[in-house]
Amino acid sequence: MALARSYKAAFAPLHRANRLHTSAVLYARQNAAAAPAPTKLRRVVPDLEPLKFDDEVLEDQVPAEDDAPEPTHKYLEQQRNMLYYLRLIEHEMPKLVAYRKPFVPPNASQPLVVRSISYGGEPHPAAAKRTIVVPVAGLPLKNEAAIHKFKVLAGVRWSPDAPTNSGIDSEESGGEHGYFKISCEDFPKPAMNLKWASDTLDRLLAAANDARETFADIPLDTRHIEARIRKAKKGGHIYGQQTHRPSLKDFPKEWLPAPKLEAAAAPGASST
């Protein structure tokens, strides 16, 4: 009886309206249609204005003199240096045309090649070094005995080929007696180092032209050349090949076979 009363209480509105429906879906649709339309929600736009704060509050946190981090200052310094050199190229380089000189090849009276090292104006200990390279054939030596004596006195400073950093091409003439190279970096000024190297070369020339002692019985020492070839390890470091690779001209002539023409022309040779 209690279930019947609850059932009647639940369906009382339908009984009053004489619209009894057994489908719950239809009932929900009717209630949705009868309900008032929902009101449209209003969109709230947030305030995008910047937050106002007092500058005096942050004075103790950010120092006034530190306006950018250190990497930024270094980058700006690099940019300033680049602009400085670009201005030099644009405004100062054209003025160097006034110092232009035509190239004049050195003649026989100027055989010396003076080499220096520069680091673009920056101070460096090697910037004071001076090197002199000269072909022995271009030096004022009297005879073959003086040339031999000069090579013996030069020692490791003489080489049969031009040094790679001398500025002399291997195809240039005048290298039949080899090349002499001397350098100095003991003094603080470049002119002092060049003067010492020049004076040493003059003393060697005076001693080589002295005919009282010819050094004819002293062979030329080439151990420094053989050591250089051995160190390079390009095939000439094998024993017996320090100076050159053996060829047919290095064999005794009596070891070589006689050519066919000479064998045919020899007496007693049978002709077919």
XYZ file of C-alpha atoms in Angstrom:
272
model
C 0.000 0.000 0.000
C 2.942 2.313 0.707
C 4.354 1.601 -2.790
C 1.025 2.451 -4.358
C 0.873 5.780 -2.536
C 4.421 6.748 -3.659
C 3.625 5.758 -7.215
C 0.503 7.943 -7.217
C 2.420 10.859 -5.705
C 5.109 10.629 -8.405
C 2.656 10.574 -11.295
C 0.148 13.034 -9.818
C 1.036 15.877 -12.229
C 0.468 13.620 -15.188
C -2.823 12.423 -13.911
C -3.979 15.975 -13.451
C -3.002 16.908 -16.978
C -4.436 13.678 -18.367
C -1.125 13.070 -20.166
C 0.074 9.763 -18.958
C 3.213 8.586 -20.820
C 4.998 5.378 -20.027
C 8.236 6.494 -21.763
C 10.740 8.338 -19.580
C 12.466 9.716 -22.693
C 9.325 11.459 -23.883
C 8.818 12.859 -20.431
C 12.326 14.319 -20.376
C 11.808 15.893 -23.771
C 8.595 17.538 -22.675
C 10.248 18.968 -19.558
C 13.167 20.305 -21.629
C 10.825 22.004 -24.081
C 8.747 23.500 -21.293
C 11.765 24.780 -19.355
C 12.805 28.388 -20.010
C 15.815 29.052 -22.273
C 19.095 29.354 -20.361
C 20.512 32.795 -20.124
C 23.746 33.461 -22.148
C 26.848 33.762 -20.019
C 28.764 36.975 -20.348
C 32.450 36.660 -21.147
C 34.669 38.434 -18.719
C 37.710 40.066 -20.379
C 40.665 40.286 -18.004
C 42.401 43.559 -17.439
C 45.595 43.577 -19.543
C 47.002 46.765 -18.197
C 50.558 46.419 -16.797
C 50.902 46.054 -13.111
C 51.772 49.309 -11.467
C 54.615 49.205 -9.022
C 56.860 51.639 -7.335
C 60.428 51.986 -8.675
C 61.770 52.645 -5.209
C 60.852 49.103 -4.165
C 63.337 47.539 -6.639
C 66.232 49.912 -6.100
C 67.875 47.613 -3.567
C 67.509 44.567 -5.859
C 68.877 45.838 -9.221
C 71.860 48.227 -9.074
C 71.532 51.264 -11.278
C 74.968 50.855 -12.936
C 74.421 47.210 -13.994
C 72.082 47.757 -16.925
C 73.010 44.563 -18.874
C 74.725 41.220 -18.185
C 78.422 40.732 -18.879
C 78.059 38.659 -22.121
C 76.027 41.491 -23.624
C 78.789 43.998 -22.905
C 81.374 41.677 -24.474
C 79.248 41.284 -27.591
C 78.850 45.055 -27.892
C 82.619 45.469 -27.487
C 83.218 43.069 -30.376
C 80.791 45.002 -32.515
C 82.569 48.271 -31.699
C 85.952 46.775 -32.629
C 84.567 45.504 -35.934
C 83.110 48.906 -36.742
C 86.452 50.513 -35.901
C 88.329 48.376 -38.447
C 85.601 48.821 -41.030
C 86.002 52.581 -40.710
C 89.764 52.203 -41.165
C 89.219 50.183 -44.351
C 86.734 52.700 -45.676
C 88.550 55.957 -44.868
C 92.252 55.215 -44.221
C 93.127 52.419 -46.647
C 92.668 54.551 -49.793
C 95.372 56.898 -48.476
C 97.966 54.109 -48.813
C 97.898 54.532 -52.592
C 100.290 57.467 -52.164
C 102.971 55.042 -50.921
C 102.628 52.597 -53.804
C 105.903 51.682 -55.543
C 106.466 49.555 -58.624
C 108.096 46.175 -58.098
C 111.725 46.056 -59.208
C 113.313 42.574 -59.253
C 116.626 42.393 -57.379
C 119.741 42.312 -59.519
C 122.966 40.368 -59.069
C 124.294 42.942 -56.588
C 121.333 42.316 -54.218
C 121.294 38.565 -53.526
C 120.162 38.797 -49.891
C 116.591 37.942 -48.878
C 115.636 39.389 -45.475
C 112.602 37.820 -43.850
C 110.682 39.216 -40.863
C 107.645 38.176 -38.806
C 104.746 40.506 -38.041
C 101.667 39.990 -35.878
C 99.619 42.904 -37.197
C 101.147 45.500 -34.901
C 100.618 43.474 -31.726
C 103.682 43.053 -29.482
C 105.272 39.614 -29.692
C 108.780 38.328 -28.852
C 109.215 36.798 -32.324
C 108.529 40.131 -34.062
C 112.158 41.212 -33.466
C 113.588 38.166 -35.267
C 115.358 38.682 -38.623
C 116.441 35.992 -41.077
C 118.843 36.252 -44.022
C 118.752 33.747 -46.888
C 121.164 33.970 -49.792
C 122.272 31.618 -52.593
C 125.943 30.744 -52.275
C 126.422 31.374 -55.997
C 125.438 35.042 -55.453
C 128.073 35.699 -52.773
C 131.401 37.402 -53.633
C 133.569 34.255 -53.346
C 136.813 34.065 -55.301
C 136.956 30.487 -56.577
C 135.747 26.918 -56.013
C 138.053 26.518 -53.020
C 136.473 29.556 -51.356
C 132.970 28.147 -52.042
C 133.942 24.809 -50.468
C 135.470 26.541 -47.453
C 132.358 28.694 -47.031
C 130.131 25.581 -46.978
C 132.367 23.914 -44.393
C 132.346 27.004 -42.169
C 128.571 27.456 -42.548
C 127.881 23.989 -41.139
C 124.180 23.333 -40.564
C 123.263 26.751 -41.968
C 124.027 25.532 -45.496
C 121.572 23.362 -47.440
C 121.538 22.204 -51.065
C 117.889 23.266 -51.489
C 116.233 26.555 -50.697
C 114.479 26.605 -47.283
C 110.725 26.276 -47.509
C 110.090 29.582 -45.685
C 112.809 31.609 -47.403
C 110.720 33.154 -50.164
C 112.987 31.679 -52.876
C 111.457 29.413 -55.478
C 113.202 26.118 -56.177
C 113.072 26.867 -59.916
C 115.039 30.114 -59.618
C 118.545 30.203 -61.005
C 121.607 30.550 -58.819
C 121.082 27.532 -56.600
C 123.819 25.328 -58.023
C 125.935 25.738 -54.858
C 123.105 25.603 -52.348
C 121.754 28.238 -49.978
C 122.912 29.840 -46.749
C 120.467 30.809 -43.987
C 121.169 32.647 -40.740
C 118.774 34.196 -38.222
C 118.983 36.064 -34.922
C 116.498 36.979 -32.178
C 118.821 37.616 -29.231
C 118.473 41.406 -29.223
C 115.369 43.455 -28.383
C 115.368 45.517 -31.593
C 114.910 44.120 -35.133
C 117.682 46.303 -36.534
C 120.144 44.916 -33.978
C 119.317 41.314 -34.941
C 119.684 42.114 -38.643
C 123.009 43.850 -38.018
C 124.375 40.816 -36.151
C 123.327 38.430 -38.938
C 124.830 40.705 -41.600
C 128.111 41.070 -39.709
C 128.337 37.294 -39.212
C 127.871 36.759 -42.948
C 130.621 39.289 -43.676
C 132.996 37.474 -41.312
C 132.250 34.152 -43.007
C 132.971 35.657 -46.435
C 136.265 37.126 -45.221
C 137.324 33.764 -43.746
C 136.273 31.834 -46.889
C 138.260 34.137 -49.197
C 141.380 33.744 -47.034
C 143.684 31.620 -49.204
C 146.083 30.700 -46.411
C 143.868 27.778 -45.420
C 141.629 26.210 -48.070
C 140.048 23.323 -46.084
C 140.479 21.167 -49.186
C 141.107 18.050 -47.089
C 137.936 18.527 -45.005
C 134.829 16.910 -46.549
C 131.485 18.632 -46.542
C 129.355 17.590 -43.552
C 125.810 16.657 -44.637
C 124.597 14.892 -41.505
C 122.031 17.612 -40.793
C 120.535 17.098 -44.256
C 120.346 13.328 -43.815
C 118.757 13.750 -40.367
C 116.120 16.068 -41.847
C 115.282 13.545 -44.576
C 115.165 10.736 -42.026
C 112.802 12.717 -39.838
C 110.458 13.437 -42.760
C 110.094 9.673 -43.469
C 109.121 10.116 -47.103
C 111.139 7.185 -48.449
C 114.603 8.694 -48.220
C 115.129 7.632 -44.596
C 116.106 4.070 -45.598
C 119.783 3.310 -45.147
C 121.767 4.268 -48.228
C 119.005 6.477 -49.682
C 119.446 9.619 -47.625
C 120.559 11.805 -50.503
C 119.034 10.216 -53.599
C 117.451 7.014 -54.793
C 119.800 4.663 -56.659
C 119.437 4.443 -60.424
C 121.368 2.917 -63.337
C 123.913 5.705 -63.306
C 124.971 4.669 -59.782
C 126.092 1.177 -60.914
C 129.607 0.606 -62.265
C 129.685 0.577 -66.051
C 131.289 -2.860 -66.153
C 128.235 -4.261 -64.368
C 125.797 -3.013 -66.984
C 125.000 -5.197 -70.004
C 126.443 -4.075 -73.318
C 123.943 -2.476 -75.691
C 122.845 -4.563 -78.686
C 124.506 -2.262 -81.221
C 127.871 -2.496 -79.501
C 127.536 -6.266 -79.174
C 126.787 -6.567 -82.917
C 129.734 -4.332 -83.835
C 132.164 -6.279 -81.660
C 134.717 -8.437 -83.596
C 133.817 -12.081 -83.860
C 130.122 -11.499 -83.439
C 128.015 -13.848 -85.604
C 125.578 -12.177 -87.948
C 122.310 -13.873 -88.933
